[in-house]
Structures are given as C-alpha cells and as structure tokens.
mmCIF file with all atom_site columns, C-alpha atoms and ligand atoms in Angstrom:
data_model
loop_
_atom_site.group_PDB
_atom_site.id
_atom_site.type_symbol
_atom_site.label_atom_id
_atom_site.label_alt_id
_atom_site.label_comp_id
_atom_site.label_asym_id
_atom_site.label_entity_id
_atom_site.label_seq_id
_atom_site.pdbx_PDB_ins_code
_atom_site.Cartn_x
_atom_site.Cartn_y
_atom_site.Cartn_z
_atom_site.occupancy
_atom_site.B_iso_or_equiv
_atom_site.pdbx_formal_charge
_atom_site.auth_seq_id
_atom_site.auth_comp_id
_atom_site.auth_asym_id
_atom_site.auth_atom_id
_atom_site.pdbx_PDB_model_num
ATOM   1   C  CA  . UNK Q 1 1   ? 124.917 111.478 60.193 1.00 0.00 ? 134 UNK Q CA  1
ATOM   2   C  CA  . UNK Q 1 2   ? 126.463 108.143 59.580 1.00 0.00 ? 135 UNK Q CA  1
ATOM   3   C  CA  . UNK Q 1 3   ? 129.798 107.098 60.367 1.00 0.00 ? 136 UNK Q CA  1
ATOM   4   C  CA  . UNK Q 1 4   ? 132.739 107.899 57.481 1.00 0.00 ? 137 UNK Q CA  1
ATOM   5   C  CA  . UNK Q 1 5   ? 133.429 104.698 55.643 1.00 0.00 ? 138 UNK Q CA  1
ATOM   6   C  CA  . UNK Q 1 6   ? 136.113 102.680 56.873 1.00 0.00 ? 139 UNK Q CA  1
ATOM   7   C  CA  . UNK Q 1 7   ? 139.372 102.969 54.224 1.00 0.00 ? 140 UNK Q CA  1
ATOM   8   C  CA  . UNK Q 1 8   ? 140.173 100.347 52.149 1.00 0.00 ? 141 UNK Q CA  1
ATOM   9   C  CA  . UNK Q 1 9   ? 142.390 101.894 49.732 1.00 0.00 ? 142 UNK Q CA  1
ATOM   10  C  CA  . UNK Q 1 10  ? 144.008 105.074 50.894 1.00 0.00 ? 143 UNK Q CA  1
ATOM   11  C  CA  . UNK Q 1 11  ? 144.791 108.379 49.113 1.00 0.00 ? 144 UNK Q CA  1
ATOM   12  C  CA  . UNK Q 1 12  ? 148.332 107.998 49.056 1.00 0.00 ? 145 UNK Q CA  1
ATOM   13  C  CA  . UNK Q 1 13  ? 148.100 104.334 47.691 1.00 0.00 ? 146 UNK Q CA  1
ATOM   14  C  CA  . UNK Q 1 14  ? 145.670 105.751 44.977 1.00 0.00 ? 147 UNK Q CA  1
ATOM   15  C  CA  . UNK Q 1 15  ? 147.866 108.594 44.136 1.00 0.00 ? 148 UNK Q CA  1
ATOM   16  C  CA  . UNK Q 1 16  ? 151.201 106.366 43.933 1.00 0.00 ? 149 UNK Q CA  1
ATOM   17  C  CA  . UNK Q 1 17  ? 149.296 103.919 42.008 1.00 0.00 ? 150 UNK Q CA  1
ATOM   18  C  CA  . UNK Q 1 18  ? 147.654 106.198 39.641 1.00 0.00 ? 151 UNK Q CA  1
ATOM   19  C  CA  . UNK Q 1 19  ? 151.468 108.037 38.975 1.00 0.00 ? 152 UNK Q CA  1
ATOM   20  C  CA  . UNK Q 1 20  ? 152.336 104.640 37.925 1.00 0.00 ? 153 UNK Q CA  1
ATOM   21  C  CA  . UNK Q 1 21  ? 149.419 104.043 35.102 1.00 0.00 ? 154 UNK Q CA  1
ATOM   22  C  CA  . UNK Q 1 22  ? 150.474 107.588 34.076 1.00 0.00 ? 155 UNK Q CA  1
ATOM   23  C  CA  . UNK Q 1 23  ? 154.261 106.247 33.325 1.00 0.00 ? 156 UNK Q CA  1
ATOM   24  C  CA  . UNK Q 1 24  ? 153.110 103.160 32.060 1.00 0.00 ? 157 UNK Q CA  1
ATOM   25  C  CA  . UNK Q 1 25  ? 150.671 104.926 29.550 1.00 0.00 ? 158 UNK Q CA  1
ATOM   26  C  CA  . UNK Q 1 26  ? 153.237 107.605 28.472 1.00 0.00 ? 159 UNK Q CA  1
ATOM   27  C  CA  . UNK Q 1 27  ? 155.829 104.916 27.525 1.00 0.00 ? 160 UNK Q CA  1
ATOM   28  C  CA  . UNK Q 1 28  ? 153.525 102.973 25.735 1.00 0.00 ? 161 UNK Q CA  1
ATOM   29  C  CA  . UNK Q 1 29  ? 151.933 105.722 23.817 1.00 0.00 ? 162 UNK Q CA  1
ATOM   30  C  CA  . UNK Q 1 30  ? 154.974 108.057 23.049 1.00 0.00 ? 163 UNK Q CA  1
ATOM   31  C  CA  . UNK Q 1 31  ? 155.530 108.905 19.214 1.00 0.00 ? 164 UNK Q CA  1
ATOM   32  C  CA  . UNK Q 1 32  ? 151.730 107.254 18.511 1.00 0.00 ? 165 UNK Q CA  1
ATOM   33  C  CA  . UNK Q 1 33  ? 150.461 110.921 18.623 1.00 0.00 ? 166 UNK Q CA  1
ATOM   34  C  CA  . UNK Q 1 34  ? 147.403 112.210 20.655 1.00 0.00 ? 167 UNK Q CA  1
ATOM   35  C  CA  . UNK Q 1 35  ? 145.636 109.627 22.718 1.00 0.00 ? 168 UNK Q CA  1
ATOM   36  C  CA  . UNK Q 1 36  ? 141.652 110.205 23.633 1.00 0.00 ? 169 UNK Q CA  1
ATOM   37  C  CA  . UNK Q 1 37  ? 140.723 109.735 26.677 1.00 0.00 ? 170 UNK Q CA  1
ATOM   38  C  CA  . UNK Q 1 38  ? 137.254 108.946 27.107 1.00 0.00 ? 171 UNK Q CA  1
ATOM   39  C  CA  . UNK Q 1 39  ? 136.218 108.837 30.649 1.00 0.00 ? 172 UNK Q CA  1
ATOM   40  C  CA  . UNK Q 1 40  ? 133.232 107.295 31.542 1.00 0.00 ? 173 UNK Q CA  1
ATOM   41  C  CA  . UNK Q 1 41  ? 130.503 109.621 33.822 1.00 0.00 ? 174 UNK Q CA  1
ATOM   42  C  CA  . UNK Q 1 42  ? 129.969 110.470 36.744 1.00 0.00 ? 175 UNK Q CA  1
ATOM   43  C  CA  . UNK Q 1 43  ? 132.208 107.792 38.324 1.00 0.00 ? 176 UNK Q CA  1
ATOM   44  C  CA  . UNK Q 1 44  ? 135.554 108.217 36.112 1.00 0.00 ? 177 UNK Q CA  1
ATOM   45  C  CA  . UNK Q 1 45  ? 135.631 112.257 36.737 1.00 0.00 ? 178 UNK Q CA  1
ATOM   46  C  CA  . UNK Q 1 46  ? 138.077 112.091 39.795 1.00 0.00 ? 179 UNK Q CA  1
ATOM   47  C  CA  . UNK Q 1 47  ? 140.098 109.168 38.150 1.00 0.00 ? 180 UNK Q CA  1
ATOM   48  C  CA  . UNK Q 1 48  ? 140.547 110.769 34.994 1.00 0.00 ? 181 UNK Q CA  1
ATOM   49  C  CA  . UNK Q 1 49  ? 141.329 114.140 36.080 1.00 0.00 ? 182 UNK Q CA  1
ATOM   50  C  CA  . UNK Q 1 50  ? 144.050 113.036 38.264 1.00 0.00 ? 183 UNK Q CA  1
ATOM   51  C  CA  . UNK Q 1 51  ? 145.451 110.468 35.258 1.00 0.00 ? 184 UNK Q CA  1
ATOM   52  C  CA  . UNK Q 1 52  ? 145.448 112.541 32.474 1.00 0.00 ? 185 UNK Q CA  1
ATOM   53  C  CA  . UNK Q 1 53  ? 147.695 115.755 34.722 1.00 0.00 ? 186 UNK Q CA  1
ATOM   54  C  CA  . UNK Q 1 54  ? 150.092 112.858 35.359 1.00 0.00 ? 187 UNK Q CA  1
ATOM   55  C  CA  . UNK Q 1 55  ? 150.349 111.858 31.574 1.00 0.00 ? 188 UNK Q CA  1
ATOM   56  C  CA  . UNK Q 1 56  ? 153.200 113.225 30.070 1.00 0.00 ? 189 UNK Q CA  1
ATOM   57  C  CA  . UNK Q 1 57  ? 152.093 112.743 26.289 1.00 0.00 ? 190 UNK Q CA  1
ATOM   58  C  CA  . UNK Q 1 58  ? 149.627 114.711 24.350 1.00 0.00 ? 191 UNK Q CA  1
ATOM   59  C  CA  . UNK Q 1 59  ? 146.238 113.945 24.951 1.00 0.00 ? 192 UNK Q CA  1
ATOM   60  C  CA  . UNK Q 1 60  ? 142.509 114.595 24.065 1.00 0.00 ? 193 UNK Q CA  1
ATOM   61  C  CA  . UNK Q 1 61  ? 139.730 114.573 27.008 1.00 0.00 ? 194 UNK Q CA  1
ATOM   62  C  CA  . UNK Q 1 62  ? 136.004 112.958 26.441 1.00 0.00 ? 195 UNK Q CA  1
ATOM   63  C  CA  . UNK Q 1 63  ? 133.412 112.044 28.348 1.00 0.00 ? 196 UNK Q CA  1
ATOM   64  C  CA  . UNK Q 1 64  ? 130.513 109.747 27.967 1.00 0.00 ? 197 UNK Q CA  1
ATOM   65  C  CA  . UNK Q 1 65  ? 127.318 108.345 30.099 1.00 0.00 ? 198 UNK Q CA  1
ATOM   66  C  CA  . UNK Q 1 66  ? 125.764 105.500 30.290 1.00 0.00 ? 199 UNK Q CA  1
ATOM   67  C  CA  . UNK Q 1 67  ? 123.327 104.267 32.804 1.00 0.00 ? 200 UNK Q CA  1
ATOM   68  C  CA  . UNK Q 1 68  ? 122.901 100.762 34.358 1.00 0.00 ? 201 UNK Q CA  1
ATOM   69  C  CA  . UNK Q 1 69  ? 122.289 101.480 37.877 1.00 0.00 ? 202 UNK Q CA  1
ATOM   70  C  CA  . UNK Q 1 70  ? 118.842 102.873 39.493 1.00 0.00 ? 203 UNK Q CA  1
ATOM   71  C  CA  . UNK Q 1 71  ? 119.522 103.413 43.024 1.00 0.00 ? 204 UNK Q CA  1
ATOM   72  C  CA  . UNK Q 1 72  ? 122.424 101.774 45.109 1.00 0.00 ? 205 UNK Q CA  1
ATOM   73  C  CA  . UNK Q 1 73  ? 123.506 98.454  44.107 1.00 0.00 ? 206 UNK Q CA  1
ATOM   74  C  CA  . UNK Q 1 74  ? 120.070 97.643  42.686 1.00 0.00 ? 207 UNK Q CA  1
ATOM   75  C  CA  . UNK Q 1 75  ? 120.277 96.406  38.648 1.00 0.00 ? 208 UNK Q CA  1
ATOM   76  C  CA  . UNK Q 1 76  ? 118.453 98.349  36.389 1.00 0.00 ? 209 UNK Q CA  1
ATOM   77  C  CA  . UNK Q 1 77  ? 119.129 96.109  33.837 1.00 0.00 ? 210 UNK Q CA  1
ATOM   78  C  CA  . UNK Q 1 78  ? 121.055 96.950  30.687 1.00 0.00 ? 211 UNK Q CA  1
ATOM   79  C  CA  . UNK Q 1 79  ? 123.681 99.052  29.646 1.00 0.00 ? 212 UNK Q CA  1
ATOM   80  C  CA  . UNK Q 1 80  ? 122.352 102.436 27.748 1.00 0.00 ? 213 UNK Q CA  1
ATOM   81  C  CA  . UNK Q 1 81  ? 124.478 105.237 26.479 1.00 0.00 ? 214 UNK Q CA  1
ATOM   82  C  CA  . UNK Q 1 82  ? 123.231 108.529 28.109 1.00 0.00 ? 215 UNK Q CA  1
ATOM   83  C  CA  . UNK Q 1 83  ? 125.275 110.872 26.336 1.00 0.00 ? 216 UNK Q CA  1
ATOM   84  C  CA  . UNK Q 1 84  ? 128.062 110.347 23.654 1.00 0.00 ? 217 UNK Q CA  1
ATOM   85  C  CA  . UNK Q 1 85  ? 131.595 111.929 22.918 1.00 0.00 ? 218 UNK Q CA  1
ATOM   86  C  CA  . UNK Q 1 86  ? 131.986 115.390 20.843 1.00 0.00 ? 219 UNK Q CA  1
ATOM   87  C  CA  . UNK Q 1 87  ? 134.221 114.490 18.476 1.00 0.00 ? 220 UNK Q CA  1
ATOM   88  C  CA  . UNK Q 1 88  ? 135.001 111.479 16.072 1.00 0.00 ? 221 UNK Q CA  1
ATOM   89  C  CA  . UNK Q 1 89  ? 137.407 109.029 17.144 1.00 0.00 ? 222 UNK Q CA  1
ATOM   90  C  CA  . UNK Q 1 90  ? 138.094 107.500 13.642 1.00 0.00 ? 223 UNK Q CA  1
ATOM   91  C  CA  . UNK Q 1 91  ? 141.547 106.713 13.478 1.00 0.00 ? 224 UNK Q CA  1
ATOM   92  C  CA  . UNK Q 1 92  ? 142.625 107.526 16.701 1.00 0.00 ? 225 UNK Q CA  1
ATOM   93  C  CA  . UNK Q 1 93  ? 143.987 105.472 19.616 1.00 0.00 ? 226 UNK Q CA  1
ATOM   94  C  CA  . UNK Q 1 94  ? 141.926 105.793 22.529 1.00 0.00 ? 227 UNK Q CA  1
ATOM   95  C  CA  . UNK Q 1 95  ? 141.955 104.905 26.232 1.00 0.00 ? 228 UNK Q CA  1
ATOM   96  C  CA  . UNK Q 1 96  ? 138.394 104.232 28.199 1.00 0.00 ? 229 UNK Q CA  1
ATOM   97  C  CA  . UNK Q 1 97  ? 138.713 105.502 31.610 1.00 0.00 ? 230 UNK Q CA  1
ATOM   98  C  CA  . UNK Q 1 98  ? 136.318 103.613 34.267 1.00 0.00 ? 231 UNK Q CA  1
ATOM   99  C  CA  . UNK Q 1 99  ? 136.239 104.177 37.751 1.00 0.00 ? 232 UNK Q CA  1
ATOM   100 C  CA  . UNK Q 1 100 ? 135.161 100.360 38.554 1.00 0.00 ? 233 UNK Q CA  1
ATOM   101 C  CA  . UNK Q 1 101 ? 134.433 97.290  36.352 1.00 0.00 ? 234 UNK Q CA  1
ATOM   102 C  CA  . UNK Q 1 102 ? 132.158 94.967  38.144 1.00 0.00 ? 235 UNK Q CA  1
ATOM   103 C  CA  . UNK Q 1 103 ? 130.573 92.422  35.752 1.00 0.00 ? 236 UNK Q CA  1
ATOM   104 C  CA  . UNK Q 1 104 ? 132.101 93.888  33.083 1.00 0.00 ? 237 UNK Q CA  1
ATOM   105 C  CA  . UNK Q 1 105 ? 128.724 94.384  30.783 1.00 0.00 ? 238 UNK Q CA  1
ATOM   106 C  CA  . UNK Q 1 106 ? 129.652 98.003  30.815 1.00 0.00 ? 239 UNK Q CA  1
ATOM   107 C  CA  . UNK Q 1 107 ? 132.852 98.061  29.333 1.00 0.00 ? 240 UNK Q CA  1
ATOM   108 C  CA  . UNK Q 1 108 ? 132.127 95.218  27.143 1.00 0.00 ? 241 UNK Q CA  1
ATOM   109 C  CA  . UNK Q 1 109 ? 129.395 97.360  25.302 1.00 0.00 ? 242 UNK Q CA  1
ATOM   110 C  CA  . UNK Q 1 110 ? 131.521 100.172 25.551 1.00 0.00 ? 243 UNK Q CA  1
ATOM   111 C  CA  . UNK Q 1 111 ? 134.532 98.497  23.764 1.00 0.00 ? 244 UNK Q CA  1
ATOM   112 C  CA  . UNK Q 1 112 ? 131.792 97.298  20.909 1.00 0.00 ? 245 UNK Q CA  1
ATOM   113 C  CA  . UNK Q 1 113 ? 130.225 100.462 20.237 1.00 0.00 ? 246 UNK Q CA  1
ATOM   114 C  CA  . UNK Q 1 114 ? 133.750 102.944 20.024 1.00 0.00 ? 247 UNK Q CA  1
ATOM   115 C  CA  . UNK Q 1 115 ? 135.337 99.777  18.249 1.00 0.00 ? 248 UNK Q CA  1
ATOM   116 C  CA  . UNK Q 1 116 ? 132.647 99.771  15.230 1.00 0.00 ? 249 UNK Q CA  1
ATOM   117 C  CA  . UNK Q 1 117 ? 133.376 103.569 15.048 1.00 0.00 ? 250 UNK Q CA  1
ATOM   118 C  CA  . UNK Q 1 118 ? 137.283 102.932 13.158 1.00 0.00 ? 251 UNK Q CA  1
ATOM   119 C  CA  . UNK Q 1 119 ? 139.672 104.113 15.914 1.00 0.00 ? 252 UNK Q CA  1
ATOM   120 C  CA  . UNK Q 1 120 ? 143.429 103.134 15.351 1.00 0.00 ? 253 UNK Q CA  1
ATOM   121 C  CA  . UNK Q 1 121 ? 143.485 101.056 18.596 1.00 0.00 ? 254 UNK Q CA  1
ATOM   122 C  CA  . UNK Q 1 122 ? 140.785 101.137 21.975 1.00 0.00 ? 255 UNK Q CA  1
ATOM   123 C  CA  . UNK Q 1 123 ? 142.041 100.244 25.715 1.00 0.00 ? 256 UNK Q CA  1
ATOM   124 C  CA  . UNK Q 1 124 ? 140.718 100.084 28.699 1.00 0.00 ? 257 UNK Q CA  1
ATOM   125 C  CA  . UNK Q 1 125 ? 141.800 101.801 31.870 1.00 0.00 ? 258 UNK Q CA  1
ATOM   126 C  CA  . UNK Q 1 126 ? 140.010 101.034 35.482 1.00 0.00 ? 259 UNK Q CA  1
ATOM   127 C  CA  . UNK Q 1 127 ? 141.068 102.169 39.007 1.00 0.00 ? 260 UNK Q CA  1
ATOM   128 C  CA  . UNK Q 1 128 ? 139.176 99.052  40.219 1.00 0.00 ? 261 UNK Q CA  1
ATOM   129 C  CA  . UNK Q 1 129 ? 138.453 95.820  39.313 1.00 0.00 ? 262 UNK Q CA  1
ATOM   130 C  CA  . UNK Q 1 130 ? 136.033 92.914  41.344 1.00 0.00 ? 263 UNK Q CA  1
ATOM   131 C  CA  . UNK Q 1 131 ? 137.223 89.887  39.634 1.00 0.00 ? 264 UNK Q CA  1
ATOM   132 C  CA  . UNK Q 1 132 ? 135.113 87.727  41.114 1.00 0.00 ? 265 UNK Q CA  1
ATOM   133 C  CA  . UNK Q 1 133 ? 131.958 89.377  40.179 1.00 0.00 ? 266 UNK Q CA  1
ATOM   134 C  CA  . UNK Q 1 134 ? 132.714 89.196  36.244 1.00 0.00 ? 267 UNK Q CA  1
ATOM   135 C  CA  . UNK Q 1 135 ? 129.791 87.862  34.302 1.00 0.00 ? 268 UNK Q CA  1
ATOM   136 C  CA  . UNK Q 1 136 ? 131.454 89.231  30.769 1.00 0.00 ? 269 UNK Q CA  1
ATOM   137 C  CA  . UNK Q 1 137 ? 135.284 89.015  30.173 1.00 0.00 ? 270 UNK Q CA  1
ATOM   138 C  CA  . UNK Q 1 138 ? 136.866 91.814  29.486 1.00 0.00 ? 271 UNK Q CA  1
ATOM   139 C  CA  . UNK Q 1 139 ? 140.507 92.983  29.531 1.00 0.00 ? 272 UNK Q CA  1
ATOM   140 C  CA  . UNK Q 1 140 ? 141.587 95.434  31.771 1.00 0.00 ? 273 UNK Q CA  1
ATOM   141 C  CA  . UNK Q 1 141 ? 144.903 96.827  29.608 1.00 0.00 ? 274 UNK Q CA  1
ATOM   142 C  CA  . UNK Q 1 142 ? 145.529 99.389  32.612 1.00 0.00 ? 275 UNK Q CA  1
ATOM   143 C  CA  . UNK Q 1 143 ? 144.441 98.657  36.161 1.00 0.00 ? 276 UNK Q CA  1
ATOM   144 C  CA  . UNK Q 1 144 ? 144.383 100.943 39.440 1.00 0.00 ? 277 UNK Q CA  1
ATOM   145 C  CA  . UNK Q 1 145 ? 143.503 97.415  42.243 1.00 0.00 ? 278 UNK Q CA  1
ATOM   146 C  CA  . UNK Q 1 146 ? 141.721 94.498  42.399 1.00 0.00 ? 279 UNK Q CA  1
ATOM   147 C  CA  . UNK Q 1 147 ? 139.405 94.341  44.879 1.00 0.00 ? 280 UNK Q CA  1
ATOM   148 C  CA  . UNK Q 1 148 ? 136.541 91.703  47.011 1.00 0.00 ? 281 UNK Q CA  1
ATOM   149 C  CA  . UNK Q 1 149 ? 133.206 91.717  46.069 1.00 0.00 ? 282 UNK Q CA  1
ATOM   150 C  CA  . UNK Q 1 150 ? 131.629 95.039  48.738 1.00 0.00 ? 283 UNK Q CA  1
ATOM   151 C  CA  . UNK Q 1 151 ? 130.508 97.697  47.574 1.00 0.00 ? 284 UNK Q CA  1
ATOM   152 C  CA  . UNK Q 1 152 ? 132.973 100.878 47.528 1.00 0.00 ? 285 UNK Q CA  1
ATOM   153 C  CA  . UNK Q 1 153 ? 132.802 104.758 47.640 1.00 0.00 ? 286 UNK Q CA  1
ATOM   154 C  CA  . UNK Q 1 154 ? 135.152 107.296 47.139 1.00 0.00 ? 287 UNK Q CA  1
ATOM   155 C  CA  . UNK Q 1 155 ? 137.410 108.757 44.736 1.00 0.00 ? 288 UNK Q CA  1
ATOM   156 C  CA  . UNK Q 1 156 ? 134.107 109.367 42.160 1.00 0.00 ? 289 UNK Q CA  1
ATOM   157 C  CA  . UNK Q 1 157 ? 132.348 106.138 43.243 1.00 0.00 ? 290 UNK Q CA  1
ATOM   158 C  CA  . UNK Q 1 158 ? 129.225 106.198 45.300 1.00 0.00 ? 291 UNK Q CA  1
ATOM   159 C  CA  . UNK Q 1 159 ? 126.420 104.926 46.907 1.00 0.00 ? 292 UNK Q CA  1
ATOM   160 C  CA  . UNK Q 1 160 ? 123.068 106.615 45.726 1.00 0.00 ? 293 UNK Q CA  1
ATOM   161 C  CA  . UNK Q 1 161 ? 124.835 109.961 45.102 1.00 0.00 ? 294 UNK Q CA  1
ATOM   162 C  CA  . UNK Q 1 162 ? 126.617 109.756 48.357 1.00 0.00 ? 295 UNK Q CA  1
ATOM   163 C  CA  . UNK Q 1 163 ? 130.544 109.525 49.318 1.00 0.00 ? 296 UNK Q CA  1
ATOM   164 C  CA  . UNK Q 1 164 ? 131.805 110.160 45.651 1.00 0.00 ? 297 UNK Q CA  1
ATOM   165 C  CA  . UNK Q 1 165 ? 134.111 112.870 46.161 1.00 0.00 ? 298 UNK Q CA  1
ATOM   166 C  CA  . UNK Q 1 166 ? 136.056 111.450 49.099 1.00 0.00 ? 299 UNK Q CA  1
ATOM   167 C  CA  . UNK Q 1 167 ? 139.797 111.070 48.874 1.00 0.00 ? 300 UNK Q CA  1
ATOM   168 C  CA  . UNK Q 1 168 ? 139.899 107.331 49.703 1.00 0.00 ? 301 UNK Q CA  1
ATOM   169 C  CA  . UNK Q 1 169 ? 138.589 104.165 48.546 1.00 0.00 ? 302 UNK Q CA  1
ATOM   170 C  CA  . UNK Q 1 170 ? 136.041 103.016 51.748 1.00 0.00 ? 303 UNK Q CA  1
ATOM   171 C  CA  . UNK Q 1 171 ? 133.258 101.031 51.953 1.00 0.00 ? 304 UNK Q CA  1
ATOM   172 C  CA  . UNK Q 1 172 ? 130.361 100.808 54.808 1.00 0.00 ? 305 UNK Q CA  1
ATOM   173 C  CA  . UNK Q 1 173 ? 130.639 98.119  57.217 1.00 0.00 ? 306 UNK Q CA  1
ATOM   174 C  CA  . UNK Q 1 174 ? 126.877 97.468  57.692 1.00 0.00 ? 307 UNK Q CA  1
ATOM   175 C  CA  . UNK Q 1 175 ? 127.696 95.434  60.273 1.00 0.00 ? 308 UNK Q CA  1
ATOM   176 C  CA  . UNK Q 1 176 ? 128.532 98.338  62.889 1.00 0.00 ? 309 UNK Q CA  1
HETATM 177 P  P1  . IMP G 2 .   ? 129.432 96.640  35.442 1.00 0.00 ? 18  IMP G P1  1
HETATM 178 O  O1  . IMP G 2 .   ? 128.704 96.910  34.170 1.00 0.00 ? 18  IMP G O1  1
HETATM 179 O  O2  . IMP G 2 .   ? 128.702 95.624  36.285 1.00 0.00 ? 18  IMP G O2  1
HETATM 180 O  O3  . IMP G 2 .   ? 130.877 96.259  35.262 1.00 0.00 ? 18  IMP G O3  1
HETATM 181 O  O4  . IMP G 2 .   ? 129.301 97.922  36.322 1.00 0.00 ? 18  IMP G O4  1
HETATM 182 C  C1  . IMP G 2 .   ? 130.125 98.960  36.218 1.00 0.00 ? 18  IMP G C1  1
HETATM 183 C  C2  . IMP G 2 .   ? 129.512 100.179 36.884 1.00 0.00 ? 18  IMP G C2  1
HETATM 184 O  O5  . IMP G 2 .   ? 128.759 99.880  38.063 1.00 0.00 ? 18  IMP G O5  1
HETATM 185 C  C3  . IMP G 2 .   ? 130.630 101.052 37.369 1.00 0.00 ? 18  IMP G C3  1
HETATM 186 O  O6  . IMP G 2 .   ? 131.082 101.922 36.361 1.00 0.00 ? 18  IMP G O6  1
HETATM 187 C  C4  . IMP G 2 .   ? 129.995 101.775 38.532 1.00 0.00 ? 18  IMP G C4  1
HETATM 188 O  O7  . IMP G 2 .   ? 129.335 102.922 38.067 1.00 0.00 ? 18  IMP G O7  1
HETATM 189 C  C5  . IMP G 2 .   ? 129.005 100.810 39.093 1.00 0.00 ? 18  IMP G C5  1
HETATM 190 N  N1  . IMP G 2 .   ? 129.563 100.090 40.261 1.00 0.00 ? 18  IMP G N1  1
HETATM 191 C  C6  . IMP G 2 .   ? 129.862 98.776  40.356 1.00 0.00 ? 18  IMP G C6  1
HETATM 192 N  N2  . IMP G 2 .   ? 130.339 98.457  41.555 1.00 0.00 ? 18  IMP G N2  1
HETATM 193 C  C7  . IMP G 2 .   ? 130.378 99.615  42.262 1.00 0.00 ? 18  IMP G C7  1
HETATM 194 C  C8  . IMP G 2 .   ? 130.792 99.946  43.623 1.00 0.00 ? 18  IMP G C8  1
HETATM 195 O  O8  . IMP G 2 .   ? 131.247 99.122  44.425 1.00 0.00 ? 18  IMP G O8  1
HETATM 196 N  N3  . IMP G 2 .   ? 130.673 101.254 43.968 1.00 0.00 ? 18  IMP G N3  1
HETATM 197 C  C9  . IMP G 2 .   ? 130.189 102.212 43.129 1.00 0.00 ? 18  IMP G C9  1
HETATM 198 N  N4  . IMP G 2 .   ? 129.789 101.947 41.872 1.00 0.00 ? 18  IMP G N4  1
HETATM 199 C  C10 . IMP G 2 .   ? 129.884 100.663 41.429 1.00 0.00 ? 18  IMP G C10 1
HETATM 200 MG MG1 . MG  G 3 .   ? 131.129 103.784 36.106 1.00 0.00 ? 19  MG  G MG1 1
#
C-alpha cells in the first residue's frame, strides 16, 4: 500500500465551507420555488449529498454523466454526456453541482446543453476550482476553493478509481 495523501483541504474546512454555499444558496433562492440540483457523476456524489442536507429550501435532486477522462489525468478528448437527467427542467431554476472545474470544457458544454432545454435560470456550483488551468471561461456562481494546478483526491474526486471517498481534499506528493 501507498502512503495516504497528504491533506490539502481538511474535512472541517470542507464542511464549514460547504454550510456556507448552503446559506448563501437558500437566501438567494427563497420564494423562487424548487431548485434542481443536478449533480454531475461520479465526482459531485459526496459534494452534493452533503450540500443539498444543508439547504434549507425545497429542492429537486438529478444526476448526470459525462465522460472526458480515460485513466488518471490522461485526456480522452471531448466532453460526452453518458447519461442524462429524469425529468424536464423547462422552466425551472437549476444549480449544476461539480466536484472540480479544471479547464472548464465540462461545464461549459454542460451550461449549453441544459440552457437550450428552457430552464428559468442555470448556475453553477463547484467545490473546487484550478484557475490557472482554464482553457474555457466559465463562471463559477457558487464556489467551495480555489486551488494550484496538482492533481487532488478526496471528497468524490479520484485518481483512476482510487481515494474518492476520503474525507479530505489530498493530493500525492510523487516526490516522496
Ligand atoms: P474540465 O472539463 O477540464 O474542467 O474537467 C473537469 C473534470 O475533470 C472534473 O469534473 C473531474 O472529473 C476531472 N478532474 C479535473 N481535475 C481533477 C483532479 O485534480 N482530481 C480529480 N478529478 C479531476
Ligand atoms: Mg467531475
């Protein structure tokens, strides 16, 4: 076994932080009836389960897939939706719920495809954010941390399958 990866962001840093997009998304959605959430798989599941049981609004849970990673950090080139929501979003006001954007070409083609589908209003909600690695812009209406440019695990992110259900942000210090 390899060593556990060294914290970056911890759990109780995540959890404050996470409390706080909670509050801030209640406010701002109160009396605008219920908000989708539309959490993006696998990486959002641990984000957006511990979001939407802070929320203190009414609120709709989806998930999607898409797929633009083959194994690691290795590009498998572009975006592709891998499976779509249930239910029809026309109308509605809607949150996506990423665990990371990185160079942003898969919430950009996210935001496209729900916005030609009618919904009242679409957001965007990450936990993490590498600014320096954008290569699309795209607004981040709700963010969790910015971060440097390593690679992370934790909290539903991983590295080939590994890590993605530990309580902290870490990442692997190849270098040890
Ligand atoms: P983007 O399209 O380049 O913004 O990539 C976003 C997706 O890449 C995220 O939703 C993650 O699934 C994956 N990703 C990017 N960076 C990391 C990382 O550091 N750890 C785990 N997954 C990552
Ligand atoms: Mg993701």
């Amino acid at each position: 076994m390899g060593q556990s990866p060294e914290v970056l962001i911890s759990e109780e840093k995540i959890k404050a932080r996470v409390q706080e997009l909670a509050t801030q998304i209640s406010t701002d959605y109160a009396d605008k009836g219920e908000l989708v959430l539309i959490g993006v798989l696998k990486g959002a599941f641990i984000f957006l389960a511990d979001l939407s049981r802070r929320l203190a609004i009414p609120r709709h849970i989806e998930f999607l897939a898409v797929s633009s990673y083959e194994h690691g950090s290795v590009r498998s080139g572009a975006v592709r939706l891998v499976m779509d929501v249930r239910r029809s979003i026309e109308g509605k006001h809607v949150v996506i719920v990423e665990d990371i954007v990185d160079t942003g070409h898969t919430l950009h083609y996210l935001i496209d495809m729900l916005k030609s589908r009618n919904p009242a209003s679409v957001r965007t909600c990450a936990l993490l954010h590498k600014e320096h690695k954008t290569e699309v812009d795209v607004d981040v209406d709700y963010l969790g941390f910015s971060i440097g440019d390593e690679w992370v695990v934790g909290s539903g992110l991983d590295y080939d399958e590994k890590d993605r259900t530990l309580p902290y942000i870490g990442w692997i210090n190849s270098a040890d």
